[in-house]
mmCIF file of C-alpha atoms in Angstrom:
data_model
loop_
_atom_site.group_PDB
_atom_site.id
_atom_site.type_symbol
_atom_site.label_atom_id
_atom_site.label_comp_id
_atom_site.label_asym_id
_atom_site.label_seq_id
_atom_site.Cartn_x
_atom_site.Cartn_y
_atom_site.Cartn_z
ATOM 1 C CA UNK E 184 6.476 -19.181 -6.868
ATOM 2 C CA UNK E 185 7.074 -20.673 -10.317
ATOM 3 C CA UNK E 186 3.579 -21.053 -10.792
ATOM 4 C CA UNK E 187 2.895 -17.385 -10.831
ATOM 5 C CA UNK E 188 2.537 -16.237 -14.267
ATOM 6 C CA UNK E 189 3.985 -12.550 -15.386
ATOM 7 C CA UNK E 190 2.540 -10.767 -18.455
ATOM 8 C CA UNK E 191 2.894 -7.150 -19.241
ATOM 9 C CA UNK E 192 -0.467 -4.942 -20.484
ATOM 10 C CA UNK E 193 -1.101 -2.345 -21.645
ATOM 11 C CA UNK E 194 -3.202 -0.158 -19.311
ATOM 12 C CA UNK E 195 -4.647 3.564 -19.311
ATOM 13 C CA UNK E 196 -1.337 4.240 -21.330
ATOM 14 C CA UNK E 197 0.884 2.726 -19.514
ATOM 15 C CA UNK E 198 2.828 -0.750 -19.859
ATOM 16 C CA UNK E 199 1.556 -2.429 -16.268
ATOM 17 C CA UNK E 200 3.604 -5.927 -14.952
ATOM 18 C CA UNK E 201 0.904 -7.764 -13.399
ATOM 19 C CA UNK E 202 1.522 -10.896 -11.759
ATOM 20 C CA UNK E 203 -1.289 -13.824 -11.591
ATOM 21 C CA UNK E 204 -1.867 -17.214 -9.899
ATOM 22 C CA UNK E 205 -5.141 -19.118 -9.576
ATOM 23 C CA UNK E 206 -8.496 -19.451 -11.647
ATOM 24 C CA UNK E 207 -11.357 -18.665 -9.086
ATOM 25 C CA UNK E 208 -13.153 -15.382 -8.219
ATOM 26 C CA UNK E 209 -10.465 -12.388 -8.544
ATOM 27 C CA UNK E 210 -8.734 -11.121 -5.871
ATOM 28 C CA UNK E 211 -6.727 -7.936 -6.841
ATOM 29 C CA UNK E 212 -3.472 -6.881 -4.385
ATOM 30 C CA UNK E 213 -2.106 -3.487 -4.037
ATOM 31 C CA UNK E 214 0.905 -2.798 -2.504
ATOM 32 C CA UNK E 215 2.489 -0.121 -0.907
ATOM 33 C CA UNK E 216 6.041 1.509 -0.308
ATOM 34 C CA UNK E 217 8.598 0.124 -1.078
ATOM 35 C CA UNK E 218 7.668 -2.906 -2.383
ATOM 36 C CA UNK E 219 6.219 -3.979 -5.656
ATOM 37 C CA UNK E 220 3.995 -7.433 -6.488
ATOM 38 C CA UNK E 221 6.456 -9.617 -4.978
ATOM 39 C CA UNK E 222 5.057 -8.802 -1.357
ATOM 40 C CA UNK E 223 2.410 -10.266 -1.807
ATOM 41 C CA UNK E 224 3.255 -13.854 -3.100
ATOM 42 C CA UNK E 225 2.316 -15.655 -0.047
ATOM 43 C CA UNK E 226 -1.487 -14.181 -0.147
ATOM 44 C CA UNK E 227 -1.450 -14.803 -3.921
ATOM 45 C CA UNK E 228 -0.956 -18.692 -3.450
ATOM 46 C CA UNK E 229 -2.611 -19.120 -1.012
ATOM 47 C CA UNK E 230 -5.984 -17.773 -2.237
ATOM 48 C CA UNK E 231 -4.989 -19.648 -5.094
ATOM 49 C CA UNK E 232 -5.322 -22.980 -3.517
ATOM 50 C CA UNK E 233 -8.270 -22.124 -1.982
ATOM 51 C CA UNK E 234 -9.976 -21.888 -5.531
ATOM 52 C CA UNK E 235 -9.361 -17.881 -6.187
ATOM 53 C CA UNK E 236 -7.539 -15.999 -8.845
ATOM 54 C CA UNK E 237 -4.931 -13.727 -7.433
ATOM 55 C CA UNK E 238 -3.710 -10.938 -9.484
ATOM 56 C CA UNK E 239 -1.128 -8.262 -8.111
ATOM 57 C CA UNK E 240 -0.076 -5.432 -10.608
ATOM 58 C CA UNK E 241 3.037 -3.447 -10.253
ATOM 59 C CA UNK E 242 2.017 0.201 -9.786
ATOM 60 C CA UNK E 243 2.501 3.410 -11.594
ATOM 61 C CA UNK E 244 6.215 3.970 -10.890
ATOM 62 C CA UNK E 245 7.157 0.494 -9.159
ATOM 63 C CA UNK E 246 8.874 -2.593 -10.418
ATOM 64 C CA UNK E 247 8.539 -3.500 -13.749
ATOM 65 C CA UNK E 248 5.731 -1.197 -14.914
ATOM 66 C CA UNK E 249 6.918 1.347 -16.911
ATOM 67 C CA UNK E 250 5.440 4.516 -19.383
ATOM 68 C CA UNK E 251 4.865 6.975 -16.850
ATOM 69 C CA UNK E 252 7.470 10.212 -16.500
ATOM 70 C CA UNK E 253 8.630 9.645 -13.052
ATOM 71 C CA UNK E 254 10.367 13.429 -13.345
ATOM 72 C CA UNK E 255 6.226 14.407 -13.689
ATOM 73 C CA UNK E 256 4.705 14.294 -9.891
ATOM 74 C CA UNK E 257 1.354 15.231 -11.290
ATOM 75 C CA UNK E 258 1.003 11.827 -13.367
ATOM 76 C CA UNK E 259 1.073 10.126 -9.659
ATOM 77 C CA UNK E 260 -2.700 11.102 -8.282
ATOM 78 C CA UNK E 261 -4.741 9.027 -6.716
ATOM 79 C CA UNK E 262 -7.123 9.667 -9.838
ATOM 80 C CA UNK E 263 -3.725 8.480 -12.130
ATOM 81 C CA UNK E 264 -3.198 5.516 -10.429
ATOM 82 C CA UNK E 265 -7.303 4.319 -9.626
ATOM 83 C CA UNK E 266 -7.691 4.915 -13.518
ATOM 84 C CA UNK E 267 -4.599 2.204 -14.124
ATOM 85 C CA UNK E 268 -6.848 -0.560 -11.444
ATOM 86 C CA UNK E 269 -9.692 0.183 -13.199
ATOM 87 C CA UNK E 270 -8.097 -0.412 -16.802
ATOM 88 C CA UNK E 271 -6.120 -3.490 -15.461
ATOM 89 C CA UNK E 272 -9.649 -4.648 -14.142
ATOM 90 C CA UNK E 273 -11.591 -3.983 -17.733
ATOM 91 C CA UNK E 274 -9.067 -5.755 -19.357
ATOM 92 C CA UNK E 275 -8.552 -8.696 -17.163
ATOM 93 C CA UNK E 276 -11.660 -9.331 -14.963
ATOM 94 C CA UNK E 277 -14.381 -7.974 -17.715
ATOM 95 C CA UNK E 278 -16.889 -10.816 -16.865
ATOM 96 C CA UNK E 279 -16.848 -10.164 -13.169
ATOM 97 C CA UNK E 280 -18.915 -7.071 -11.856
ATOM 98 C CA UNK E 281 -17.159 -6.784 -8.938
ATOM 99 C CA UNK E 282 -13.768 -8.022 -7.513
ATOM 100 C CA UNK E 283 -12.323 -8.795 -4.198
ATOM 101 C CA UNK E 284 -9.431 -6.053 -3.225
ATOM 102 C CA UNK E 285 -6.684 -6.100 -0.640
ATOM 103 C CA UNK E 286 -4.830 -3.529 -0.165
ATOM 104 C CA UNK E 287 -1.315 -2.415 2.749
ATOM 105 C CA UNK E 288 -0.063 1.100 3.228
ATOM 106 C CA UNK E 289 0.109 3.334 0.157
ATOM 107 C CA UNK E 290 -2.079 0.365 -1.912
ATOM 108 C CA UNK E 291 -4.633 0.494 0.749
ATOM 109 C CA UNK E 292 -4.725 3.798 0.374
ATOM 110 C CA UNK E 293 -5.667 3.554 -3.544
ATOM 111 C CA UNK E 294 -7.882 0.422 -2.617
ATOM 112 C CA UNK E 295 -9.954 3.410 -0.473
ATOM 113 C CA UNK E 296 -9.509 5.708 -3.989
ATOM 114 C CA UNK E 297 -11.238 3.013 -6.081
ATOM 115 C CA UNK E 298 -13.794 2.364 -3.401
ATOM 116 C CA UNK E 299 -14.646 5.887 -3.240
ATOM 117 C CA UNK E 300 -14.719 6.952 -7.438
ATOM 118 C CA UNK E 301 -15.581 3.276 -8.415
ATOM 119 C CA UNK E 302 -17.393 1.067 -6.304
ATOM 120 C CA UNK E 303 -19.558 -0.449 -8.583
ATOM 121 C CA UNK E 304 -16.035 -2.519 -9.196
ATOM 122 C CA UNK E 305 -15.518 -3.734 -5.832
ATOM 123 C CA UNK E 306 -17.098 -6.387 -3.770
ATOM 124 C CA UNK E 307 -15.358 -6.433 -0.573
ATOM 125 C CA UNK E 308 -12.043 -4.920 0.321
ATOM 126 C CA UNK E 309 -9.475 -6.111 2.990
ATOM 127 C CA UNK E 310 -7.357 -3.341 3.727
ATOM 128 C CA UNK E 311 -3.715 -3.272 6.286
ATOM 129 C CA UNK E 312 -2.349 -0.601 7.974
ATOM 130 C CA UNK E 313 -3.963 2.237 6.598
ATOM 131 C CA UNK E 314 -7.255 3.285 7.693
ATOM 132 C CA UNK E 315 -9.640 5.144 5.484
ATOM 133 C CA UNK E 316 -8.844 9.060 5.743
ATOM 134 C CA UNK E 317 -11.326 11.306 5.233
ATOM 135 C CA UNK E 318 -10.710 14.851 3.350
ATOM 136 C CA UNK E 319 -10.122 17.737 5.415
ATOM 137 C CA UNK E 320 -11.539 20.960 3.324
ATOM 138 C CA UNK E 321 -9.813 23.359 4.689
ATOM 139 C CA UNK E 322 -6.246 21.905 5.129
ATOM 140 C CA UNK E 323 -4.527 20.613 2.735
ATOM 141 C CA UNK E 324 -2.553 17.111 4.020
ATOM 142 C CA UNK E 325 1.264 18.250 4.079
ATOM 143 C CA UNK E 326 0.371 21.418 5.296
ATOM 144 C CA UNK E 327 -0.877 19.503 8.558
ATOM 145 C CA UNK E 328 1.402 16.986 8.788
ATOM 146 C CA UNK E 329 4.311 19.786 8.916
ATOM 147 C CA UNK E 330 2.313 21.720 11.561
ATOM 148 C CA UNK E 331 2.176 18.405 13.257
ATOM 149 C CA UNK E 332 5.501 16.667 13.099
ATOM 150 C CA UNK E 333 7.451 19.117 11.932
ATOM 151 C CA UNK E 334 9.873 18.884 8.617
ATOM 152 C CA UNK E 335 11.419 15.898 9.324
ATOM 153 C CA UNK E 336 8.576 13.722 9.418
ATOM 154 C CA UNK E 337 9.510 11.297 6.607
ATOM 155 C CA UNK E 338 6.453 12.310 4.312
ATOM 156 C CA UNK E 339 7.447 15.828 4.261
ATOM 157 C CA UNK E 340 11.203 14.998 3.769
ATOM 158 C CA UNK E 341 9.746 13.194 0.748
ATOM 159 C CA UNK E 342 8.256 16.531 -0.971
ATOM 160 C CA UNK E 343 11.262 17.975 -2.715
ATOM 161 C CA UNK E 344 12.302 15.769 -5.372
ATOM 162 C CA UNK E 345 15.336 14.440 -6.059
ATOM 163 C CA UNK E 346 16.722 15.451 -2.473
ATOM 164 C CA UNK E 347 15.765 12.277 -0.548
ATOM 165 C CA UNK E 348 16.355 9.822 -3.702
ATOM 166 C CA UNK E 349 20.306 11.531 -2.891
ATOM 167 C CA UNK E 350 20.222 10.790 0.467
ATOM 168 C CA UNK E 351 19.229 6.598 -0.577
ATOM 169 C CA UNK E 352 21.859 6.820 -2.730
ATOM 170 C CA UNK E 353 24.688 7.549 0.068
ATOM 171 C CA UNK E 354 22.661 4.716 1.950
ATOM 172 C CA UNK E 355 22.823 2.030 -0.662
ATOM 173 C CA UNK E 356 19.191 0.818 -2.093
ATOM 174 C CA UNK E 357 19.775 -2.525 -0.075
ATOM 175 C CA UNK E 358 19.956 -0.335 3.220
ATOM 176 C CA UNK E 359 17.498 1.935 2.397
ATOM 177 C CA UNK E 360 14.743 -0.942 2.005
ATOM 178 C CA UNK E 361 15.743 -2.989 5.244
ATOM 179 C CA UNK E 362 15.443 -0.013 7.211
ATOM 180 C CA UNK E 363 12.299 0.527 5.963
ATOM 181 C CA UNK E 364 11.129 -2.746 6.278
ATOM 182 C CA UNK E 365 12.246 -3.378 9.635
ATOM 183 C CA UNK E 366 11.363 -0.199 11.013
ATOM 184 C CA UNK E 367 9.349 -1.236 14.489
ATOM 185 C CA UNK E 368 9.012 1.897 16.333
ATOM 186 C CA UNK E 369 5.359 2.896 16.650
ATOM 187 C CA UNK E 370 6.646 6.994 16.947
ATOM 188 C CA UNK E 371 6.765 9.206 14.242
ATOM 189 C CA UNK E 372 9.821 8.550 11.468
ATOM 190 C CA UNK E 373 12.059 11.285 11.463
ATOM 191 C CA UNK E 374 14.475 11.568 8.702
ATOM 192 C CA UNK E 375 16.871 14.866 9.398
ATOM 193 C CA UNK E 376 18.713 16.456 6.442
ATOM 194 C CA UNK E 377 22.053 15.003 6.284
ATOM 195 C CA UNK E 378 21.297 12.656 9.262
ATOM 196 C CA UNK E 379 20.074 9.376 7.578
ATOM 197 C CA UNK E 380 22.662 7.230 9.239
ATOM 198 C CA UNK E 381 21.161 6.734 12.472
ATOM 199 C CA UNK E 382 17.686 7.748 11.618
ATOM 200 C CA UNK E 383 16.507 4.213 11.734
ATOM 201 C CA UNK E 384 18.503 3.569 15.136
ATOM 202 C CA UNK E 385 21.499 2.047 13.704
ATOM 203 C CA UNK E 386 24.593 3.514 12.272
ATOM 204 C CA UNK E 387 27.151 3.103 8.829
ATOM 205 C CA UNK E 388 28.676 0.164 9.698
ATOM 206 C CA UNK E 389 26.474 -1.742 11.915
ATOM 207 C CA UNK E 390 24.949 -4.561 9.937
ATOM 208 C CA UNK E 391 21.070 -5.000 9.882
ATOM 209 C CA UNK E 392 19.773 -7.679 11.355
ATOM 210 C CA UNK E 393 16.791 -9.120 9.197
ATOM 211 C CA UNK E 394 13.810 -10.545 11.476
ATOM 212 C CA UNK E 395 12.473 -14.430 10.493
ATOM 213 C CA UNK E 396 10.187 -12.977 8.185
ATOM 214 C CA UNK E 397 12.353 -11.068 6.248
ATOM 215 C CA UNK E 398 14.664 -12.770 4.489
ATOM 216 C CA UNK E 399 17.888 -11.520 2.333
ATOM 217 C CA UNK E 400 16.265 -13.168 -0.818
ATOM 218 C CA UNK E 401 13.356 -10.503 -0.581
ATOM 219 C CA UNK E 402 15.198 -7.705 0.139
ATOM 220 C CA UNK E 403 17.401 -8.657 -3.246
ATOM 221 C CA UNK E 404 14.285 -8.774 -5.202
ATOM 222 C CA UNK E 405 13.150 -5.159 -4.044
ATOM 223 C CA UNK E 406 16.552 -3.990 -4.417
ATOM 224 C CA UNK E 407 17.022 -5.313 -7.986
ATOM 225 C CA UNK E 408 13.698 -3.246 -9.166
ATOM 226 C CA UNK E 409 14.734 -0.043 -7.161
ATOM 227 C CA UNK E 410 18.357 -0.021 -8.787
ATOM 228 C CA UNK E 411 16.511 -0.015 -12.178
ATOM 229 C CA UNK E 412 13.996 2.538 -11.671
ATOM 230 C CA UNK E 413 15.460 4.345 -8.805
ATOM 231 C CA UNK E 414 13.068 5.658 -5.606
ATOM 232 C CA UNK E 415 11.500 8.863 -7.600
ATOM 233 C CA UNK E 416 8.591 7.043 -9.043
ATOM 234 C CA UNK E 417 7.318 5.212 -5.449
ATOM 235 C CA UNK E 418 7.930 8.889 -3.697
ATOM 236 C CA UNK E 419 5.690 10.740 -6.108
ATOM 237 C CA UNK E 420 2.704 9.376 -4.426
ATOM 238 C CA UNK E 421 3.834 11.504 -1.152
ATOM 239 C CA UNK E 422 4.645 14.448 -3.473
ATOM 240 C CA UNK E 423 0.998 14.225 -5.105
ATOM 241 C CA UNK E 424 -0.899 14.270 -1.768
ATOM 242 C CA UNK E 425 -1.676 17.806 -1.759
ATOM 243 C CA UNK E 426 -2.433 17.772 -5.549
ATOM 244 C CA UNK E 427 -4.883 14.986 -4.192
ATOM 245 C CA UNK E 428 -6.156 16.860 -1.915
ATOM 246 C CA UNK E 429 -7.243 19.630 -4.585
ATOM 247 C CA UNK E 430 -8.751 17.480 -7.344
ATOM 248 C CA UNK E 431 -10.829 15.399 -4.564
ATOM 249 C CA UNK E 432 -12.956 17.886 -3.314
ATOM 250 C CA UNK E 433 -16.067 16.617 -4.835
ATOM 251 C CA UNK E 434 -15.808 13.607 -2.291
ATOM 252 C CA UNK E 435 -15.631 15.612 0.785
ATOM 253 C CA UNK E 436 -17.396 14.474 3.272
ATOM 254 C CA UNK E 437 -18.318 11.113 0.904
ATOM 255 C CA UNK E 438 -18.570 7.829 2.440
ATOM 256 C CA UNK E 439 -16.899 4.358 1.583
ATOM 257 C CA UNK E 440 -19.825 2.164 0.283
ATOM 258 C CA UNK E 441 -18.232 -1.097 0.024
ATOM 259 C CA UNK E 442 -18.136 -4.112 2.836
ATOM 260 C CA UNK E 443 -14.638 -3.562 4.729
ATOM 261 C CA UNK E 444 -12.928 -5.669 6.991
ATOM 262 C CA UNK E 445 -9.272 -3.382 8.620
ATOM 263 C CA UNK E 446 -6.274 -4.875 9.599
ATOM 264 C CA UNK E 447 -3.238 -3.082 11.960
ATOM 265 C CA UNK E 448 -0.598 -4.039 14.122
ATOM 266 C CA UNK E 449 -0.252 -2.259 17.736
ATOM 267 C CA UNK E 450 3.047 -0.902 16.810
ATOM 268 C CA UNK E 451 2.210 0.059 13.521
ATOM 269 C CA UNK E 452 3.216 3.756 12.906
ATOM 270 C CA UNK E 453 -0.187 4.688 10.958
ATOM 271 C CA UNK E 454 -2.316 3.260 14.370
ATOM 272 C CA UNK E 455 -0.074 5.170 16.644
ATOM 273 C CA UNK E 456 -0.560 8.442 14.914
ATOM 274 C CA UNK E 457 -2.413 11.445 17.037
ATOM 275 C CA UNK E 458 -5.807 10.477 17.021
ATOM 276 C CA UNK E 459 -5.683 7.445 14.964
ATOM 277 C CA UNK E 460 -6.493 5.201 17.831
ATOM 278 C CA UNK E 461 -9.804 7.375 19.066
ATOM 279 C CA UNK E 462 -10.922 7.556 14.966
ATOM 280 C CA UNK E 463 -11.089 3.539 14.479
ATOM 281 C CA UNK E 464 -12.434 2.849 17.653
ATOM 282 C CA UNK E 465 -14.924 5.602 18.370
ATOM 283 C CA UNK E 466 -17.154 5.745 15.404
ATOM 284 C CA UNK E 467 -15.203 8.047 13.356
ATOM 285 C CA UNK E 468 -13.940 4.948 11.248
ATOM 286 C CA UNK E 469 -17.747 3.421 11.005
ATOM 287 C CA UNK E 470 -19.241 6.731 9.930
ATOM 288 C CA UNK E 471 -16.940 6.998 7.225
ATOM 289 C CA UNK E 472 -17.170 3.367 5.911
ATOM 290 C CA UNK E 473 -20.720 2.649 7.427
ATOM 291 C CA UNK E 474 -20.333 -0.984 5.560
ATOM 292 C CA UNK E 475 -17.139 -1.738 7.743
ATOM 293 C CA UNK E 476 -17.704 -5.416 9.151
ATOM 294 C CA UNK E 477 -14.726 -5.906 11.335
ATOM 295 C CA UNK E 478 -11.605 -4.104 12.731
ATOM 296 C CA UNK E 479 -8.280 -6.209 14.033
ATOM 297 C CA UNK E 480 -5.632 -5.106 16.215
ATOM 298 C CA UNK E 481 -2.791 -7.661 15.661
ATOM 299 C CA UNK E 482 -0.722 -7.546 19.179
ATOM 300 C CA UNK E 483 3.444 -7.130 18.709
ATOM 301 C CA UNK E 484 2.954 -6.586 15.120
ATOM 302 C CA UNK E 485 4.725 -3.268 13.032
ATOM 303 C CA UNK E 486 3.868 -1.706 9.607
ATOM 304 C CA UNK E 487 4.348 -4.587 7.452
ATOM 305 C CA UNK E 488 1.767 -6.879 8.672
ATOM 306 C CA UNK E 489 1.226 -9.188 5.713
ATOM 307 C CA UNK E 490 4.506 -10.191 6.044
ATOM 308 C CA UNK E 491 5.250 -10.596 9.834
ATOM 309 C CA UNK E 492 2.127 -12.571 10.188
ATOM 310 C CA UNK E 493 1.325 -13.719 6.446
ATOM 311 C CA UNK E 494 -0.320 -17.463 8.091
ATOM 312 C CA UNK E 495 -3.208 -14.956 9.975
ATOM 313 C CA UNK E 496 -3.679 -12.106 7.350
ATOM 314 C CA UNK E 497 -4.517 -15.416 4.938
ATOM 315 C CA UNK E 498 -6.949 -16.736 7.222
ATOM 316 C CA UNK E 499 -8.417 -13.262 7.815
ATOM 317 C CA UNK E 500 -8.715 -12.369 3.920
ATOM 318 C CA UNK E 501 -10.096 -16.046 3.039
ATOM 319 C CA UNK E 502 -12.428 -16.028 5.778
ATOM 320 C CA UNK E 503 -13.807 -12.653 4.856
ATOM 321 C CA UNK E 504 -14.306 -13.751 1.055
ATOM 322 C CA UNK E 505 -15.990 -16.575 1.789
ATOM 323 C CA UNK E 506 -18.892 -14.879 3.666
ATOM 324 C CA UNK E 507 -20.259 -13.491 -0.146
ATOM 325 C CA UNK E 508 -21.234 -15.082 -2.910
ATOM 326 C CA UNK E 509 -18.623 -16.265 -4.980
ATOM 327 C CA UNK E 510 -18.836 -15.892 -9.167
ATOM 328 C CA UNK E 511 -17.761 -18.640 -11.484
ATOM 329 C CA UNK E 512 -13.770 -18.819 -12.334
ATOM 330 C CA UNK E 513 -12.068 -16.965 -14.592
ATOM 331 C CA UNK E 514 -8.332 -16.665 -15.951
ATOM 332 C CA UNK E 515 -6.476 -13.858 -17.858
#
C-alpha cells in the first residue's frame, strides 16, 4: 500500500484523512462500522490499475479525521456526514460532475443519503450489504427495531452513550473488532447488559480464530485508530437514527435516482432481516431505486463482503464502471 497517498483537508469544518491512489475517473469509498479507509485498500488499488482514481475518506468520528464533538450525537446525521462527501468532493473532484461511489454497511447507507439529497454528484453507485431503506412516516427506526428485536438487539444497545463504549472496554478494543468482524451468524446480534462475553459465541479466554481473510495485521490497524479515538464517535451514527428519521421527512416516499448495482452475502445479517429478503426480490427494492441495474447474492458469504471475497467485489465494481462513459483523469 505504499503507494497510497494520505493528506488531511479541511472539509465542512472538519479536518477529514482521506486516503488516495490512482489518476483516472474518481471512485469515492465509504466505509462502515468499525472500520475506517483502510478496508478498503484492496478496491482502491485495484481500480487504480485499471486507470481510476480511488479516494476513501475517513468519516466523521473514525480514524484519523478529527473536529467533530464525539460527546455531541446530533453532529452525526446523515445530513452531517453527506455535507462532509459533498465538501470532500468540491474540493477534490471539482472538474468531474459526477463520481463513481461504493459504499458497505453504515457507508452504504450514507452513499444512499448522498444519492437521495445530491444526485446531481453521483454517477453510479455500488453499494454492499445494505440495501436502500425507505422512510417509514409514522415510526420512527429504533422505536421499531425495539418492538422487533427487543433491547438487546445490538443497535438499540448502542443508544445510550457511553454504556456500550464500557462494555468494549472490559472486552479489549482488539476483541471487540474481531468479534465484529468475524461475526457469521445470519440471526439477529444480541448484545445483553453485562453479558458481552459470550455474545459473539465464544467466551474470556478462548482465543479468536481469524478466517484467511482477516489477518492480525488489519485488526492492529483498526485497533490502533479505536484506542485513539475510542468507539463513541462510530456509535453516534446508531444514536442519530431517529434524529434522522425527523429531519428526513421531506424525502418520504422519494426515490433513488442514480444507476445502482447491490451486493450481499446469504448470511449477511442485513439480508436475513424480517422482510429483507421479500423487499429486494419482489419489487420493493426496484420501486425505490427504479435505476437499480443488478442485484447479487454472494453464496457462503457474511457481513463483510469486500473483504471475504475482495477478487469478485473488484470485478463486480470495475465491470459496472466500465458500462458508462468515463471522464478524463484527474488527481488531488
Amino acid at each position: 500500500m505504499e503507494d497510497i497517498v494520505h493528506k488531511s483537508l479541511t472539509v465542512n469544518g472538519i479536518n477529514m484523512h482521506v486516503a488516495e491512489i490512482g489518476q483516472g475517473p474518481f471512485v469515492l469509498f465509504l466505509h462502515g462500522f468499525p472500520e475506517c479507509w483502510y478496508s478498503w485498500r484492496h478496491q482502491m488499488a485495484f481500480m487504480a490499475s485499471h486507470g481510476f482514481r480511488a479516494v476513501a475518506p475517513d468519516l466523521r468520528g473514525y480514524g484519523d479525521t478529527t473536529g467533530v464533538p464525539v460527546n455531541d450525537l446530533t453532529k452525526f446525521t446523515t445530513l452531517h456526514v453527506v455535507g462532509d462527501v459533498v465538501a470532500l468532493l468540491n474540493a477534490v473532484a471539482a472538474q468531474e460532475e459526477k463520481v463513481f461511489v461504493v459504499g458497505h454497511d453504515w457507508g452504504a447507507m450514507i452513499a444512499w443519503a448522498l444519492c437521495l439529497y445530491r444526485p446531481d454528484k453521483v454517477k453510479a453507485l455500488v453499494n454492499l450489504s445494505v440495501a436502500f431503506s425507505p422512510r417509514n412516516p409514522s415510526k420512527k427506526p429504533v422505536e421499531i427495531l425495539r418492538a422487533v428485536y427487543g433491547e438487546d438487539y445490538y443497535i438499540c444497545r448502542f443508544q445510550e452513550p457511553g454504556e456500550i463504549e464500557g462494555e468494549f472496554a472490559q472486552m479489549g478494543t482488539k476483541r471487540v473488532l474481531k468479534n465484529f468482524l468475524t461475526y457469521r451468524n445470519p440471526g439477529p446480534l444480541y448484545l445483553p447488559k453485562g453479558k458481552l462475553f459470550g455474545s459473539f459465541g465464544d467466551s474470556a479466554d478462548t482465543p479468536i480464530i481469524l478466517p484467511s481473510w482477516l489477518s492480525e495485521e488489519e485488526v492492529d490497524y483498526y485497533a490502533c485508530k479505536y484506542e485513539k479515538s475510542g468507539f463513541a464517535g462510530a456509535l453516534n451514527y446508531y444514536r442519530a437514527l431517529d434524529i434522522n428519521w425527523e429531519l428526513t421527512a421531506p424525502w418520504t416516499g422519494d426515490q433513488i435516482q442514480v444507476p445502482v448495482k447491490f451486493i450481499v452475502g446469504d448470511l449477511d445479517i442485513t439480508y436475513n432481516a424480517p422482510g429483507a429478503k421479500e423487499f429486494i426480490h419482489k419489487g420493493g427494492f426496484k420501486r425505490y431505486v427504479p435505476l437499480l441495474k443488478e442485484v447479487v447474492v454472494m453464496k457462503g458469504v457474511a457481513h463483510f463482503i469486500h473483504k471475504e471475497k475482495p477478487d469478485e467485489i473488484n470485478k463486480h465494481i470495475l465491470d459496472f464502471f466500465q458500462e458508462f462513459p468515463l471522464p478524463s483523469s484527474s488527481t488531488m
